[in-house]
């Protein structure tokens, strides 16, 4: 008896531990940044409603089948003195029933499922925002072909307007996954894949590469920022303003910023310091090799390194790996191989002061 009690206590303890461990992973889906259970677009709502139908149907089947099983086990359990039970070999009627019911359920589920699959592959027409997505080891390039603009790792889109994505990769296979707004789609070299979504609410929606693509695959994230339509127009205007003014001197990289290009000295000491720093930053930018791979002009796609127009206001750097603080930016510039081993960006042997100056310079872009 004591042994039996101990066994029950052991079983109860094990079940409680398991339940606590399982429940620890639970919580409202909106608390999780990358949860497909928190749909925020027409596209993800369509998938989510399908998921809900299947989930609740499966729950009903589970309760019926397991309930019947538990009932039979308890109701007809054998005792040691029982005689040998009657031996049954098959029952055609029951077998037909338990084959037909699941087949009918699956056939019924196939109709909305297949319909939804086809819908996810439709290419939206009309007043859509076209975005070209290019996967790189290990960052994402985003182009707005209708506006002749390019950016990287942080994609702005307007709410209420359908975004049509066309995706390819520059190097190896990647997979674009934007759980709250869209689905997961592999990106290939010779074949364009597509996705579409209409964001409902303003906000920041994280995404991630989900195809193993090399040593920094886990740090190939991106953000989608859904802006109000006006906010989005403003964002486009800021990107456009990063192009040098037509009459600018060719050597001035950021001639759109008058203070830096002309080296204007201003009346107050603080402002003079800023101008001097900016000039020093621009000089480092041009002499240390940054210019070879990155552009600060959103109208000039280069494709080697991420376009850095608007880098100063992005939320993250290093493809979603680090928060965009001054210290992180300087560290990333100075020790790229330490921060993200294996990236194309080499360690340029910058001093602390040079890295800080460059970071301050980028902050203004
Ligand atoms: Cu790109 Cu994993």
GROMACS .gro file of N, CA and C in nm, residues 110-236:
model
  381
  110UNK      N    1  -1.016   2.040  -4.676
  110UNK     CA    2  -0.932   2.065  -4.793
  110UNK      C    3  -0.986   2.182  -4.876
  111UNK      N    4  -1.117   2.198  -4.878
  111UNK     CA    5  -1.175   2.302  -4.964
  111UNK      C    6  -1.126   2.442  -4.923
  112UNK      N    7  -1.150   2.487  -4.797
  112UNK     CA    8  -1.100   2.621  -4.763
  112UNK      C    9  -0.947   2.628  -4.760
  113UNK      N   10  -0.881   2.515  -4.727
  113UNK     CA   11  -0.735   2.518  -4.720
  113UNK      C   12  -0.674   2.544  -4.858
  114UNK      N   13  -0.718   2.468  -4.956
  114UNK     CA   14  -0.663   2.483  -5.091
  114UNK      C   15  -0.696   2.622  -5.147
  115UNK      N   16  -0.818   2.667  -5.118
  115UNK     CA   17  -0.859   2.800  -5.164
  115UNK      C   18  -0.765   2.907  -5.105
  116UNK      N   19  -0.735   2.893  -4.975
  116UNK     CA   20  -0.647   2.992  -4.911
  116UNK      C   21  -0.506   2.985  -4.967
  117UNK      N   22  -0.457   2.864  -4.992
  117UNK     CA   23  -0.322   2.850  -5.047
  117UNK      C   24  -0.312   2.926  -5.179
  118UNK      N   25  -0.413   2.909  -5.265
  118UNK     CA   26  -0.411   2.980  -5.393
  118UNK      C   27  -0.417   3.131  -5.372
  119UNK      N   28  -0.495   3.173  -5.275
  119UNK     CA   29  -0.505   3.318  -5.249
  119UNK      C   30  -0.371   3.376  -5.206
  120UNK      N   31  -0.295   3.300  -5.125
  120UNK     CA   32  -0.167   3.354  -5.077
  120UNK      C   33  -0.069   3.372  -5.193
  121UNK      N   34  -0.092   3.303  -5.304
  121UNK     CA   35   0.000   3.315  -5.418
  121UNK      C   36  -0.049   3.417  -5.521
  122UNK      N   37  -0.165   3.477  -5.497
  122UNK     CA   38  -0.213   3.577  -5.592
  122UNK      C   39  -0.121   3.699  -5.589
  123UNK      N   40  -0.105   3.763  -5.704
  123UNK     CA   41  -0.029   3.888  -5.708
  123UNK      C   42  -0.130   4.002  -5.712
  124UNK      N   43  -0.134   4.085  -5.607
  124UNK     CA   44  -0.238   4.188  -5.600
  124UNK      C   45  -0.222   4.291  -5.711
  125UNK      N   46  -0.333   4.340  -5.760
  125UNK     CA   47  -0.332   4.441  -5.866
  125UNK      C   48  -0.390   4.571  -5.811
  126UNK      N   49  -0.382   4.675  -5.890
  126UNK     CA   50  -0.442   4.802  -5.850
  126UNK      C   51  -0.344   4.890  -5.775
  127UNK      N   52  -0.396   4.966  -5.681
  127UNK     CA   53  -0.313   5.064  -5.609
  127UNK      C   54  -0.233   4.994  -5.499
  128UNK      N   55  -0.130   4.921  -5.539
  128UNK     CA   56  -0.049   4.850  -5.440
  128UNK      C   57   0.087   4.915  -5.428
  129UNK      N   58   0.150   4.894  -5.314
  129UNK     CA   59   0.288   4.940  -5.298
  129UNK      C   60   0.378   4.823  -5.334
  130UNK      N   61   0.458   4.843  -5.436
  130UNK     CA   62   0.548   4.737  -5.481
  130UNK      C   63   0.678   4.743  -5.401
  131UNK      N   64   0.721   4.629  -5.348
  131UNK     CA   65   0.849   4.625  -5.278
  131UNK      C   66   0.929   4.506  -5.329
  132UNK      N   67   1.052   4.531  -5.371
  132UNK     CA   68   1.141   4.422  -5.411
  132UNK      C   69   1.228   4.386  -5.292
  133UNK      N   70   1.230   4.259  -5.259
  133UNK     CA   71   1.307   4.212  -5.144
  133UNK      C   72   1.425   4.131  -5.197
  134UNK      N   73   1.545   4.165  -5.152
  134UNK     CA   74   1.663   4.089  -5.195
  134UNK      C   75   1.736   4.038  -5.071
  135UNK      N   76   1.750   3.907  -5.063
  135UNK     CA   77   1.819   3.847  -4.950
  135UNK      C   78   1.970   3.850  -4.972
  136UNK      N   79   2.045   3.883  -4.868
  136UNK     CA   80   2.191   3.881  -4.873
  136UNK      C   81   2.240   3.810  -4.747
  137UNK      N   82   2.360   3.754  -4.752
  137UNK     CA   83   2.420   3.703  -4.629
  137UNK      C   84   2.473   3.822  -4.551
  138UNK      N   85   2.422   3.869  -4.442
  138UNK     CA   86   2.303   3.830  -4.372
  138UNK      C   87   2.223   3.953  -4.342
  139UNK      N   88   2.160   4.004  -4.444
  139UNK     CA   89   2.075   4.123  -4.428
  139UNK      C   90   1.975   4.127  -4.542
  140UNK      N   91   1.879   4.215  -4.528
  140UNK     CA   92   1.771   4.224  -4.628
  140UNK      C   93   1.773   4.359  -4.696
  141UNK      N   94   1.767   4.355  -4.827
  141UNK     CA   95   1.759   4.479  -4.904
  141UNK      C   96   1.614   4.498  -4.947
  142UNK      N   97   1.562   4.621  -4.932
  142UNK     CA   98   1.424   4.651  -4.974
  142UNK      C   99   1.426   4.765  -5.073
  143UNK      N  100   1.364   4.743  -5.188
  143UNK     CA  101   1.358   4.850  -5.289
  143UNK      C  102   1.213   4.887  -5.317
  144UNK      N  103   1.193   5.017  -5.338
  144UNK     CA  104   1.061   5.066  -5.379
  144UNK      C  105   1.072   5.105  -5.525
  145UNK      N  106   1.046   5.014  -5.619
  145UNK     CA  107   1.068   5.047  -5.760
  145UNK      C  108   0.980   5.160  -5.811
  146UNK      N  109   0.861   5.179  -5.750
  146UNK     CA  110   0.774   5.289  -5.796
  146UNK      C  111   0.831   5.426  -5.758
  147UNK      N  112   0.923   5.426  -5.661
  147UNK     CA  113   0.976   5.554  -5.614
  147UNK      C  114   1.126   5.567  -5.638
  148UNK      N  115   1.187   5.461  -5.692
  148UNK     CA  116   1.332   5.465  -5.717
  148UNK      C  117   1.413   5.477  -5.589
  149UNK      N  118   1.366   5.411  -5.482
  149UNK     CA  119   1.435   5.421  -5.354
  149UNK      C  120   1.474   5.284  -5.301
  150UNK      N  121   1.576   5.285  -5.218
  150UNK     CA  122   1.623   5.159  -5.161
  150UNK      C  123   1.655   5.178  -5.014
  151UNK      N  124   1.635   5.073  -4.936
  151UNK     CA  125   1.675   5.077  -4.795
  151UNK      C  126   1.710   4.935  -4.753
  152UNK      N  127   1.742   4.917  -4.626
  152UNK     CA  128   1.782   4.784  -4.582
  152UNK      C  129   1.733   4.757  -4.441
  153UNK      N  130   1.694   4.635  -4.419
  153UNK     CA  131   1.664   4.580  -4.286
  153UNK      C  132   1.544   4.641  -4.213
  154UNK      N  133   1.506   4.761  -4.248
  154UNK     CA  134   1.386   4.819  -4.187
  154UNK      C  135   1.297   4.869  -4.301
  155UNK      N  136   1.187   4.800  -4.319
  155UNK     CA  137   1.097   4.833  -4.430
  155UNK      C  138   0.977   4.911  -4.378
  156UNK      N  139   0.957   5.030  -4.432
  156UNK     CA  140   0.838   5.106  -4.395
  156UNK      C  141   0.727   5.079  -4.497
  157UNK      N  142   0.608   5.061  -4.447
  157UNK     CA  143   0.491   5.043  -4.534
  157UNK      C  144   0.376   5.126  -4.476
  158UNK      N  145   0.281   5.165  -4.560
  158UNK     CA  146   0.167   5.238  -4.506
  158UNK      C  147   0.059   5.140  -4.458
  159UNK      N  148  -0.021   5.181  -4.362
  159UNK     CA  149  -0.134   5.097  -4.322
  159UNK      C  150  -0.244   5.113  -4.427
  160UNK      N  151  -0.328   5.013  -4.438
  160UNK     CA  152  -0.445   5.025  -4.524
  160UNK      C  153  -0.419   5.014  -4.673
  161UNK      N  154  -0.294   4.991  -4.713
  161UNK     CA  155  -0.266   4.978  -4.856
  161UNK      C  156  -0.190   4.847  -4.876
  162UNK      N  157  -0.231   4.771  -4.977
  162UNK     CA  158  -0.169   4.640  -4.996
  162UNK      C  159  -0.025   4.653  -5.045
  163UNK      N  160   0.061   4.577  -4.982
  163UNK     CA  161   0.202   4.574  -5.021
  163UNK      C  162   0.225   4.445  -5.098
  164UNK      N  163   0.287   4.458  -5.214
  164UNK     CA  164   0.314   4.341  -5.296
  164UNK      C  165   0.464   4.318  -5.300
  165UNK      N  166   0.507   4.204  -5.245
  165UNK     CA  167   0.651   4.176  -5.236
  165UNK      C  168   0.694   4.083  -5.349
  166UNK      N  169   0.806   4.118  -5.412
  166UNK     CA  170   0.871   4.029  -5.510
  166UNK      C  171   1.008   3.999  -5.453
  167UNK      N  172   1.040   3.871  -5.439
  167UNK     CA  173   1.160   3.840  -5.363
  167UNK      C  174   1.258   3.750  -5.438
  168UNK      N  175   1.386   3.785  -5.426
  168UNK     CA  176   1.492   3.698  -5.479
  168UNK      C  177   1.609   3.703  -5.381
  169UNK      N  178   1.714   3.626  -5.408
  169UNK     CA  179   1.833   3.635  -5.325
  169UNK      C  180   1.954   3.665  -5.412
  170UNK      N  181   2.049   3.732  -5.350
  170UNK     CA  182   2.173   3.768  -5.419
  170UNK      C  183   2.273   3.654  -5.409
  171UNK      N  184   2.262   3.572  -5.304
  171UNK     CA  185   2.362   3.468  -5.284
  171UNK      C  186   2.295   3.332  -5.258
  172UNK      N  187   2.290   3.289  -5.134
  172UNK     CA  188   2.235   3.156  -5.103
  172UNK      C  189   2.084   3.165  -5.077
  173UNK      N  190   2.024   3.052  -5.051
  173UNK     CA  191   1.881   3.050  -5.019
  173UNK      C  192   1.855   3.116  -4.884
  174UNK      N  193   1.751   3.197  -4.879
  174UNK     CA  194   1.703   3.251  -4.752
  174UNK      C  195   1.554   3.226  -4.748
  175UNK      N  196   1.494   3.260  -4.635
  175UNK     CA  197   1.349   3.249  -4.628
  175UNK      C  198   1.294   3.368  -4.551
  176UNK      N  199   1.201   3.435  -4.614
  176UNK     CA  200   1.144   3.558  -4.558
  176UNK      C  201   1.025   3.521  -4.471
  177UNK      N  202   1.029   3.559  -4.346
  177UNK     CA  203   0.919   3.524  -4.256
  177UNK      C  204   0.877   3.647  -4.177
  178UNK      N  205   0.752   3.685  -4.194
  178UNK     CA  206   0.698   3.804  -4.127
  178UNK      C  207   0.567   3.760  -4.061
  179UNK      N  208   0.576   3.697  -3.943
  179UNK     CA  209   0.462   3.623  -3.889
  179UNK      C  210   0.334   3.701  -3.864
  180UNK      N  211   0.342   3.826  -3.819
  180UNK     CA  212   0.217   3.896  -3.787
  180UNK      C  213   0.149   3.957  -3.909
  181UNK      N  214   0.227   3.980  -4.015
  181UNK     CA  215   0.170   4.046  -4.132
  181UNK      C  216   0.159   3.956  -4.254
  182UNK      N  217   0.251   3.862  -4.267
  182UNK     CA  218   0.249   3.776  -4.385
  182UNK      C  219   0.297   3.637  -4.346
  183UNK      N  220   0.331   3.558  -4.444
  183UNK     CA  221   0.369   3.421  -4.412
  183UNK      C  222   0.520   3.405  -4.430
  184UNK      N  223   0.558   3.282  -4.454
  184UNK     CA  224   0.697   3.248  -4.473
  184UNK      C  225   0.713   3.209  -4.620
  185UNK      N  226   0.815   3.264  -4.684
  185UNK     CA  227   0.835   3.229  -4.824
  185UNK      C  228   0.985   3.218  -4.852
  186UNK      N  229   1.028   3.107  -4.909
  186UNK     CA  230   1.168   3.092  -4.945
  186UNK      C  231   1.205   3.189  -5.056
  187UNK      N  232   1.330   3.235  -5.054
  187UNK     CA  233   1.375   3.321  -5.164
  187UNK      C  234   1.488   3.252  -5.238
  188UNK      N  235   1.478   3.252  -5.370
  188UNK     CA  236   1.571   3.179  -5.457
  188UNK      C  237   1.650   3.276  -5.544
  189UNK      N  238   1.749   3.218  -5.613
  189UNK     CA  239   1.832   3.303  -5.698
  189UNK      C  240   1.768   3.333  -5.833
  190UNK      N  241   1.716   3.230  -5.897
  190UNK     CA  242   1.668   3.248  -6.035
  190UNK      C  243   1.517   3.257  -6.043
  191UNK      N  244   1.452   3.248  -5.930
  191UNK     CA  245   1.308   3.243  -5.934
  191UNK      C  246   1.250   3.346  -5.836
  192UNK      N  247   1.156   3.424  -5.883
  192UNK     CA  248   1.097   3.525  -5.796
  192UNK      C  249   0.979   3.466  -5.721
  193UNK      N  250   0.977   3.484  -5.592
  193UNK     CA  251   0.861   3.443  -5.514
  193UNK      C  252   0.788   3.569  -5.468
  194UNK      N  253   0.661   3.553  -5.435
  194UNK     CA  254   0.582   3.671  -5.401
  194UNK      C  255   0.509   3.653  -5.269
  195UNK      N  256   0.470   3.762  -5.213
  195UNK     CA  257   0.386   3.766  -5.092
  195UNK      C  258   0.311   3.899  -5.096
  196UNK      N  259   0.205   3.908  -5.022
  196UNK     CA  260   0.134   4.036  -5.013
  196UNK      C  261   0.068   4.047  -4.877
  197UNK      N  262   0.044   4.167  -4.835
  197UNK     CA  263  -0.029   4.188  -4.709
  197UNK      C  264  -0.074   4.333  -4.701
  198UNK      N  265  -0.174   4.357  -4.621
  198UNK     CA  266  -0.218   4.494  -4.592
  198UNK      C  267  -0.212   4.511  -4.441
  199UNK      N  268  -0.122   4.594  -4.394
  199UNK     CA  269  -0.109   4.615  -4.249
  199UNK      C  270  -0.230   4.692  -4.199
  200UNK      N  271  -0.282   4.651  -4.082
  200UNK     CA  272  -0.402   4.717  -4.029
  200UNK      C  273  -0.369   4.830  -3.934
  201UNK      N  274  -0.265   4.805  -3.852
  201UNK     CA  275  -0.235   4.902  -3.746
  201UNK      C  276  -0.091   4.950  -3.759
  202UNK      N  277  -0.067   5.074  -3.718
  202UNK     CA  278   0.070   5.123  -3.714
  202UNK      C  279   0.148   5.043  -3.611
  203UNK      N  280   0.276   5.026  -3.634
  203UNK     CA  281   0.357   4.954  -3.536
  203UNK      C  282   0.479   4.891  -3.600
  204UNK      N  283   0.557   4.827  -3.516
  204UNK     CA  284   0.681   4.764  -3.561
  204UNK      C  285   0.660   4.612  -3.560
  205UNK      N  286   0.684   4.549  -3.672
  205UNK     CA  287   0.660   4.406  -3.683
  205UNK      C  288   0.790   4.333  -3.720
  206UNK      N  289   0.843   4.254  -3.629
  206UNK     CA  290   0.971   4.188  -3.657
  206UNK      C  291   0.955   4.068  -3.749
  207UNK      N  292   1.056   4.047  -3.830
  207UNK     CA  293   1.062   3.931  -3.918
  207UNK      C  294   1.199   3.867  -3.909
  208UNK      N  295   1.215   3.755  -3.976
  208UNK     CA  296   1.337   3.676  -3.955
  208UNK      C  297   1.362   3.586  -4.075
  209UNK      N  298   1.490   3.564  -4.104
  209UNK     CA  299   1.523   3.464  -4.206
  209UNK      C  300   1.504   3.326  -4.143
  210UNK      N  301   1.437   3.237  -4.214
  210UNK     CA  302   1.410   3.106  -4.154
  210UNK      C  303   1.464   2.991  -4.238
  211UNK      N  304   1.564   3.020  -4.319
  211UNK     CA  305   1.629   2.911  -4.394
  211UNK      C  306   1.776   2.920  -4.356
  212UNK      N  307   1.834   2.809  -4.311
  212UNK     CA  308   1.974   2.817  -4.268
  212UNK      C  309   2.060   2.865  -4.384
  213UNK      N  310   2.132   2.976  -4.363
  213UNK     CA  311   2.202   3.039  -4.476
  213UNK      C  312   2.344   3.076  -4.439
  214UNK      N  313   2.399   3.007  -4.339
  214UNK     CA  314   2.537   3.035  -4.302
  214UNK      C  315   2.546   3.072  -4.155
  215UNK      N  316   2.668   3.108  -4.117
  215UNK     CA  317   2.700   3.121  -3.974
  215UNK      C  318   2.614   3.225  -3.902
  216UNK      N  319   2.574   3.332  -3.970
  216UNK     CA  320   2.493   3.435  -3.903
  216UNK      C  321   2.345   3.428  -3.943
  217UNK      N  322   2.301   3.312  -3.981
  217UNK     CA  323   2.160   3.296  -4.018
  217UNK      C  324   2.066   3.345  -3.908
  218UNK      N  325   2.101   3.312  -3.784
  218UNK     CA  326   2.016   3.349  -3.670
  218UNK      C  327   2.010   3.500  -3.649
  219UNK      N  328   2.105   3.573  -3.706
  219UNK     CA  329   2.106   3.719  -3.690
  219UNK      C  330   2.075   3.786  -3.823
  220UNK      N  331   1.982   3.728  -3.895
  220UNK     CA  332   1.939   3.788  -4.021
  220UNK      C  333   1.792   3.826  -4.005
  221UNK      N  334   1.770   3.923  -3.919
  221UNK     CA  335   1.633   3.965  -3.892
  221UNK      C  336   1.602   4.092  -3.969
  222UNK      N  337   1.478   4.135  -3.963
  222UNK     CA  338   1.440   4.264  -4.023
  222UNK      C  339   1.317   4.315  -3.950
  223UNK      N  340   1.286   4.442  -3.972
  223UNK     CA  341   1.168   4.500  -3.909
  223UNK      C  342   1.079   4.559  -4.017
  224UNK      N  343   0.951   4.543  -4.001
  224UNK     CA  344   0.859   4.615  -4.088
  224UNK      C  345   0.789   4.719  -4.002
  225UNK      N  346   0.799   4.843  -4.045
  225UNK     CA  347   0.738   4.952  -3.971
  225UNK      C  348   0.614   4.997  -4.048
  226UNK      N  349   0.497   4.974  -3.988
  226UNK     CA  350   0.374   5.020  -4.053
  226UNK      C  351   0.344   5.162  -4.007
  227UNK      N  352   0.345   5.255  -4.102
  227UNK     CA  353   0.321   5.396  -4.072
  227UNK      C  354   0.180   5.434  -4.117
  228UNK      N  355   0.132   5.545  -4.067
  228UNK     CA  356   0.007   5.600  -4.123
  228UNK      C  357   0.038   5.640  -4.267
  229UNK      N  358  -0.063   5.650  -4.356
  229UNK     CA  359  -0.033   5.687  -4.495
  229UNK      C  360   0.047   5.817  -4.504
  230UNK      N  361   0.014   5.917  -4.420
  230UNK     CA  362   0.089   6.042  -4.423
  230UNK      C  363   0.231   6.020  -4.373
  231UNK      N  364   0.243   5.944  -4.267
  231UNK     CA  365   0.375   5.913  -4.211
  231UNK      C  366   0.462   5.844  -4.314
  232UNK      N  367   0.401   5.757  -4.393
  232UNK     CA  368   0.477   5.684  -4.494
  232UNK      C  369   0.525   5.779  -4.605
  233UNK      N  370   0.436   5.871  -4.646
  233UNK     CA  371   0.476   5.970  -4.748
  233UNK      C  372   0.594   6.052  -4.697
  234UNK      N  373   0.586   6.086  -4.568
  234UNK     CA  374   0.694   6.164  -4.507
  234UNK      C  375   0.824   6.084  -4.509
  235UNK      N  376   0.810   5.956  -4.477
  235UNK     CA  377   0.929   5.870  -4.476
  235UNK      C  378   0.992   5.865  -4.616
  236UNK      N  379   0.908   5.850  -4.719
  236UNK     CA  380   0.961   5.848  -4.856
  236UNK      C  381   1.032   5.979  -4.889
   0.00000   0.00000   0.00000
